[in-house]
C-alpha positions as a LaTeX table, in Angstrom:
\begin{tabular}{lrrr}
\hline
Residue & $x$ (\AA) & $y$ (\AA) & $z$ (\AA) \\
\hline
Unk1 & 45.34 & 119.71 & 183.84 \\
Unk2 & 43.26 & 118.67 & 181.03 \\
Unk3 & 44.30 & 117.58 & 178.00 \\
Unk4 & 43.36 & 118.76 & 174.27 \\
Unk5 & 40.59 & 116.22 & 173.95 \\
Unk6 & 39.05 & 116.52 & 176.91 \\
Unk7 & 39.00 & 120.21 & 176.07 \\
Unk8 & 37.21 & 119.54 & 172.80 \\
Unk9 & 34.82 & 117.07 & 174.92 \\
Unk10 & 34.11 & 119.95 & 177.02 \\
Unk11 & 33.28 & 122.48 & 174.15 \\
Unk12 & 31.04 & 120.15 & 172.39 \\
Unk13 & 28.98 & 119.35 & 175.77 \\
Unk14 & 28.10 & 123.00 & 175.32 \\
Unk15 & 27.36 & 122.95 & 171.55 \\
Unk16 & 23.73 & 123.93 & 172.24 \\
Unk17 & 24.70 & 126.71 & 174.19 \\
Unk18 & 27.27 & 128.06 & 171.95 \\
Unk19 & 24.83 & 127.26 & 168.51 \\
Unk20 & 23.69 & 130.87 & 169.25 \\
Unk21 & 27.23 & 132.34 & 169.28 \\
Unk22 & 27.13 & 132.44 & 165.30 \\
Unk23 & 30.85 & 133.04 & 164.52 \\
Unk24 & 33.92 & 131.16 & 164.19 \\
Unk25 & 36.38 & 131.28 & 167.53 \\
Unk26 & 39.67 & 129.91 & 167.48 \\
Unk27 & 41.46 & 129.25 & 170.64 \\
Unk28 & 45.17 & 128.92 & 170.42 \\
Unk29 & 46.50 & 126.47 & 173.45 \\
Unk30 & 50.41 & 128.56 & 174.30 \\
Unk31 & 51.17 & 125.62 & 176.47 \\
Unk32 & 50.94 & 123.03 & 173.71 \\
Unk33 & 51.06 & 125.29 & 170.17 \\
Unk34 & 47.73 & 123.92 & 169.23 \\
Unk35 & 44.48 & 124.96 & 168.56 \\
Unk36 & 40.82 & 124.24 & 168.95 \\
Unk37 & 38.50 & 125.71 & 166.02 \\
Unk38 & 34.77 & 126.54 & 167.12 \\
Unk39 & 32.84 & 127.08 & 164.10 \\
Unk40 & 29.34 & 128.10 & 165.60 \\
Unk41 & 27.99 & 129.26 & 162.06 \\
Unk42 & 26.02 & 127.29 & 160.49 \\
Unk43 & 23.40 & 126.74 & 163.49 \\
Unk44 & 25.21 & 123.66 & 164.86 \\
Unk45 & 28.85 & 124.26 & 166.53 \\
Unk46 & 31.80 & 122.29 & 165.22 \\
Unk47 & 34.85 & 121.45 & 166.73 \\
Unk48 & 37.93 & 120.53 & 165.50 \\
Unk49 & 41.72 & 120.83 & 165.90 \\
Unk50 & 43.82 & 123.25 & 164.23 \\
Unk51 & 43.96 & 126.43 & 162.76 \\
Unk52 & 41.43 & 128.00 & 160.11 \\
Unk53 & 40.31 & 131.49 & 159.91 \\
Unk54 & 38.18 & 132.57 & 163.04 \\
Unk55 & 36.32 & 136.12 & 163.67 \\
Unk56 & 37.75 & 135.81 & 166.93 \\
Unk57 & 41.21 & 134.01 & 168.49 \\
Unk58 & 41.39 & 133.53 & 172.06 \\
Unk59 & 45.10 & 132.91 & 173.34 \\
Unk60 & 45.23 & 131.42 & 176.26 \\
Unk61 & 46.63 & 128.27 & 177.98 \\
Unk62 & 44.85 & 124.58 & 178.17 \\
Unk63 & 44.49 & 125.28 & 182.11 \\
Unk64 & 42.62 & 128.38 & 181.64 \\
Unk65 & 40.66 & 127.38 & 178.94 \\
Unk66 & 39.70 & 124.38 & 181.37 \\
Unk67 & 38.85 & 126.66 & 183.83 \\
Unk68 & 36.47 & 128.73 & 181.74 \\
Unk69 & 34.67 & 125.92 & 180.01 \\
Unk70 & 34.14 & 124.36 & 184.16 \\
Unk71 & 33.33 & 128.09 & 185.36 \\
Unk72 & 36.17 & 128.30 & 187.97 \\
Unk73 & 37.08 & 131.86 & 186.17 \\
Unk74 & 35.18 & 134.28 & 184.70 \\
Unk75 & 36.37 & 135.33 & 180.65 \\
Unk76 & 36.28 & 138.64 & 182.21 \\
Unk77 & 38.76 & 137.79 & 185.56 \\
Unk78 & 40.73 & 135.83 & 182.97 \\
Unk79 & 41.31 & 138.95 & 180.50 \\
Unk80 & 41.91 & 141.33 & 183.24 \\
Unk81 & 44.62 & 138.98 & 184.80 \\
Unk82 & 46.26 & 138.49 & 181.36 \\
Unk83 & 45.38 & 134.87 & 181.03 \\
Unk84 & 43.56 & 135.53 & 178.32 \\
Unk85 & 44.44 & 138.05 & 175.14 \\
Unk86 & 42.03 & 138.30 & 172.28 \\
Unk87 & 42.84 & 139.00 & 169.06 \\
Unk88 & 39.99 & 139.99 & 166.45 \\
Unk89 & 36.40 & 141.16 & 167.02 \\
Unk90 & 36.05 & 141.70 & 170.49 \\
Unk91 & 32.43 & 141.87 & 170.57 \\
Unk92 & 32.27 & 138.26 & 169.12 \\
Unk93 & 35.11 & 137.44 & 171.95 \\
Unk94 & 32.49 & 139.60 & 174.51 \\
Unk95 & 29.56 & 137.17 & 172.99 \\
Unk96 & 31.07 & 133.68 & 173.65 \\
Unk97 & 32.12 & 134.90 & 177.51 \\
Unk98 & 28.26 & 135.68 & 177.73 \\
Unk99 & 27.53 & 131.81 & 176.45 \\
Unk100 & 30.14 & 130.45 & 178.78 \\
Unk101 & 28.85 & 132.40 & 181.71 \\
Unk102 & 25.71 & 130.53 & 180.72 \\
Unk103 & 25.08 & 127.55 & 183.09 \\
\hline
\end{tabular}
């Protein structure tokens, strides 16, 4: 299972990718009570631990994120299963799964 900086590692590897996204997404870890800000506003994406306000927040566990960011789930498979509840605009939340589909 990866652990929160590796997960942060993984998100900015796809900072080009997500630049387009153009909205802050936080994802709040339930395994570990922490979260991962991805502030994809300003052109560039920036990362960073902890809360702050987000257009979207993804809850979800560190495993699942994992498996998102390395494509071994779909968002979609994910929300459907209940791995994954969103909470905010679901069309930004619709957006990013469209980036991380993105290879």
């Amino acid at each position: 299972m990866a652990d929160l900086s590796s997960l942060v590692e993984a998100i900015r590897d796809r900072a080009e990718a997500l630049s387009e996204l153009g909205y802050k997404v936080r994802f709040d870890l339930s395994d570990t009570g922490e979260a991962i800000l991805l502030d994809a506003t300003g052109g560039s994406v920036e990362v960073g631990e902890g809360s702050g306000e987000a257009d979207a927040v993804l809850k979800l566990s560190t495993d699942t994120l994992d498996k998102l960011i390395t494509g071994r789930i779909g968002p979609m498979m994910a929300f459907s299963t209940g791995r994954l509840k969103v909470e905010g605009s679901q069309g930004v939340a619709l957006k990013l799964a469209g980036l991380l589909d993105k290879d």
